[in-house]
Amino acid sequence: MKLSIETDEALRDDEICLHVKKVTEKVTRIVDRLNREEQQAFMTPVLTGKKGETVTFLKTENVIRIYSLDKKVYAVAAGDDSDGDYELNLRLYQIEGLMAEEEFKSFIRISNTDIVNFAYLKNMDMSLNGNIIMNLTNGERVFVSRRYMKDIKAKLNIR
């Protein structure tokens, strides 16, 4: 199979055209995969959370905080479609790996057990004794580890 790319500045939108001798199973799989990836590009990113026996799809924009407790990971969510804490199947390091993606740009790790969505940050309490507490819009208070403070300051443009 030969692959090539041709550019045409006269095109209004990108266009993919396959020239094939015969439509085979391999060609069909390639087209299906391209269609799936195109559809996923327009889907709202979600995390799958479980509460009891119910599985809920949480929009990342509604996730306030992700934390670990007793070797389980939970997401605190707000919004019409979610309420409270949901157990996630991902580990914190896996979620931290997702933070490079556009949907997770507003998330940052603040301690060994917490990842916070800065969109829900109300203010930060920077006491004289060196403790730093983030006050979130849902009323929660979370402690920031000094280990992660450099990244947090960079993200918030604080010196």
Short mmCIF file of C-alpha atoms in Angstrom, two decimals:
data_model
loop_
_atom_site.label_atom_id
_atom_site.label_comp_id
_atom_site.label_asym_id
_atom_site.label_seq_id
_atom_site.Cartn_x
_atom_site.Cartn_y
_atom_site.Cartn_z
CA MET A 1 0.00 0.00 0.00
CA LYS A 2 1.36 3.38 -1.01
CA LEU A 3 0.60 6.49 1.06
CA SER A 4 0.96 10.05 -0.12
CA ILE A 5 -0.18 13.54 0.85
CA GLU A 6 -1.02 16.25 -1.64
CA THR A 7 -1.64 19.85 -0.63
CA ASP A 8 -4.20 22.04 -2.36
CA GLU A 9 -4.69 25.54 -0.98
CA ALA A 10 -7.87 25.94 -3.03
CA LEU A 11 -9.68 23.42 -0.78
CA ARG A 12 -12.10 24.86 1.78
CA ASP A 13 -11.72 21.90 4.17
CA ASP A 14 -9.26 19.06 4.48
CA GLU A 15 -10.28 16.10 2.39
CA ILE A 16 -9.11 12.50 2.50
CA CYS A 17 -9.51 10.47 -0.67
CA LEU A 18 -8.49 6.83 -0.99
CA HIS A 19 -7.73 5.44 -4.42
CA VAL A 20 -8.08 1.67 -4.21
CA LYS A 21 -8.13 -1.16 -6.70
CA LYS A 22 -10.71 -2.99 -4.59
CA VAL A 23 -12.49 -2.32 -1.27
CA THR A 24 -10.92 -4.83 1.07
CA GLU A 25 -11.38 -5.46 4.77
CA LYS A 26 -8.15 -3.55 5.43
CA VAL A 27 -9.44 -0.49 3.55
CA THR A 28 -12.76 -0.67 5.39
CA ARG A 29 -10.93 -0.78 8.76
CA ILE A 30 -8.87 2.28 7.81
CA VAL A 31 -12.00 4.24 6.83
CA ASP A 32 -13.80 3.16 10.03
CA ARG A 33 -10.86 4.24 12.16
CA LEU A 34 -10.63 7.63 10.46
CA ASN A 35 -14.38 8.16 10.94
CA ARG A 36 -14.15 7.23 14.64
CA GLU A 37 -11.23 9.59 15.24
CA GLU A 38 -13.04 12.41 13.42
CA GLN A 39 -16.16 11.90 15.56
CA GLN A 40 -14.14 11.73 18.78
CA ALA A 41 -12.50 15.05 17.97
CA PHE A 42 -15.88 16.74 18.39
CA MET A 43 -17.01 14.81 21.46
CA THR A 44 -16.91 16.41 24.89
CA PRO A 45 -14.20 14.66 26.89
CA VAL A 46 -15.49 12.62 29.80
CA LEU A 47 -14.30 10.58 32.75
CA THR A 48 -16.22 7.47 33.72
CA GLY A 49 -17.23 7.60 37.37
CA LYS A 50 -19.08 5.05 39.43
CA LYS A 51 -21.40 5.70 42.37
CA GLY A 52 -22.91 2.53 43.78
CA GLU A 53 -24.08 0.48 40.82
CA THR A 54 -24.50 3.50 38.54
CA VAL A 55 -21.84 4.51 36.02
CA THR A 56 -21.87 8.21 35.12
CA PHE A 57 -20.00 10.01 32.38
CA LEU A 58 -18.47 13.14 33.89
CA LYS A 59 -17.57 16.04 31.63
CA THR A 60 -14.05 17.19 32.46
CA GLU A 61 -15.28 20.77 32.65
CA ASN A 62 -17.53 19.76 35.60
CA VAL A 63 -14.81 17.97 37.56
CA ILE A 64 -13.68 20.13 40.48
CA ARG A 65 -11.13 17.85 42.08
CA ILE A 66 -9.68 14.36 41.74
CA TYR A 67 -8.24 12.70 44.84
CA SER A 68 -7.10 9.35 46.17
CA LEU A 69 -8.25 7.83 49.44
CA ASP A 70 -7.69 4.28 50.69
CA LYS A 71 -6.09 3.19 47.39
CA LYS A 72 -9.12 4.36 45.35
CA VAL A 73 -9.43 7.45 43.16
CA TYR A 74 -12.46 9.74 43.27
CA ALA A 75 -13.68 12.74 41.30
CA VAL A 76 -15.69 15.53 42.88
CA ALA A 77 -18.01 16.93 40.24
CA ALA A 78 -20.55 19.71 39.91
CA GLY A 79 -23.17 20.49 37.31
CA ASP A 80 -26.55 19.29 36.15
CA ASP A 81 -25.43 15.77 35.26
CA SER A 82 -23.33 15.10 38.35
CA ASP A 83 -23.45 15.45 42.09
CA GLY A 84 -20.82 14.45 44.63
CA ASP A 85 -17.93 11.99 44.61
CA TYR A 86 -17.53 9.34 41.92
CA GLU A 87 -15.07 6.47 42.00
CA LEU A 88 -12.79 6.39 38.95
CA ASN A 89 -11.02 3.41 37.41
CA LEU A 90 -7.91 5.47 36.69
CA ARG A 91 -4.95 6.08 38.99
CA LEU A 92 -3.74 9.62 39.75
CA TYR A 93 -0.58 9.15 37.68
CA GLN A 94 -2.74 8.15 34.69
CA ILE A 95 -4.86 11.28 35.07
CA GLU A 96 -1.70 13.33 35.44
CA GLY A 97 -0.58 11.87 32.11
CA LEU A 98 -3.83 13.07 30.54
CA MET A 99 -3.16 16.63 31.73
CA ALA A 100 -1.07 17.26 28.62
CA GLU A 101 -4.26 16.99 26.55
CA GLU A 102 -6.33 20.10 25.83
CA GLU A 103 -9.34 18.93 27.87
CA PHE A 104 -7.22 18.65 31.02
CA LYS A 105 -5.18 21.87 30.66
CA SER A 106 -6.90 23.48 33.67
CA PHE A 107 -5.96 20.56 35.97
CA ILE A 108 -2.80 20.45 38.05
CA ARG A 109 -1.38 18.12 40.66
CA ILE A 110 -1.17 19.87 44.04
CA SER A 111 -0.12 16.97 46.29
CA ASN A 112 0.50 13.22 46.28
CA THR A 113 -3.25 12.68 46.71
CA ASP A 114 -4.89 15.62 44.86
CA ILE A 115 -5.39 17.05 41.40
CA VAL A 116 -7.42 20.25 41.16
CA ASN A 117 -9.27 21.99 38.33
CA PHE A 118 -8.15 25.63 38.48
CA ALA A 119 -11.45 26.71 36.97
CA TYR A 120 -12.96 26.01 40.42
CA LEU A 121 -10.24 27.74 42.47
CA LYS A 122 -11.72 30.52 44.60
CA ASN A 123 -8.53 31.67 46.34
CA MET A 124 -5.33 30.48 48.00
CA ASP A 125 -4.50 30.94 51.65
CA MET A 126 -0.73 31.41 51.93
CA SER A 127 -0.15 31.57 55.67
CA LEU A 128 3.03 32.72 57.34
CA ASN A 129 3.80 29.24 58.68
CA GLY A 130 4.27 27.98 55.12
CA ASN A 131 1.02 26.04 54.73
CA ILE A 132 -0.85 26.71 51.55
CA ILE A 133 -4.56 25.98 51.33
CA MET A 134 -6.69 26.18 48.19
CA ASN A 135 -10.29 27.19 48.71
CA LEU A 136 -12.50 25.79 45.98
CA THR A 137 -15.83 27.20 44.79
CA ASN A 138 -17.71 24.20 46.21
CA GLY A 139 -16.49 25.07 49.73
CA GLU A 140 -13.76 22.43 49.95
CA ARG A 141 -10.33 23.31 51.32
CA VAL A 142 -7.34 21.32 50.06
CA PHE A 143 -3.74 21.49 51.20
CA VAL A 144 -0.98 22.14 48.69
CA SER A 145 2.28 20.25 49.01
CA ARG A 146 5.41 22.41 48.85
CA ARG A 147 6.78 19.88 46.37
CA TYR A 148 4.20 20.98 43.76
CA MET A 149 4.23 24.71 44.56
CA LYS A 150 6.69 25.64 41.80
CA ASP A 151 4.39 24.17 39.10
CA ILE A 152 1.33 25.82 40.64
CA LYS A 153 2.99 29.23 40.76
CA ALA A 154 4.06 28.86 37.14
CA LYS A 155 0.55 27.92 36.07
CA LEU A 156 -0.96 30.89 37.94
CA ASN A 157 1.86 33.33 37.04
CA ILE A 158 2.66 33.97 40.71
CA ARG A 159 6.13 34.77 42.00
#
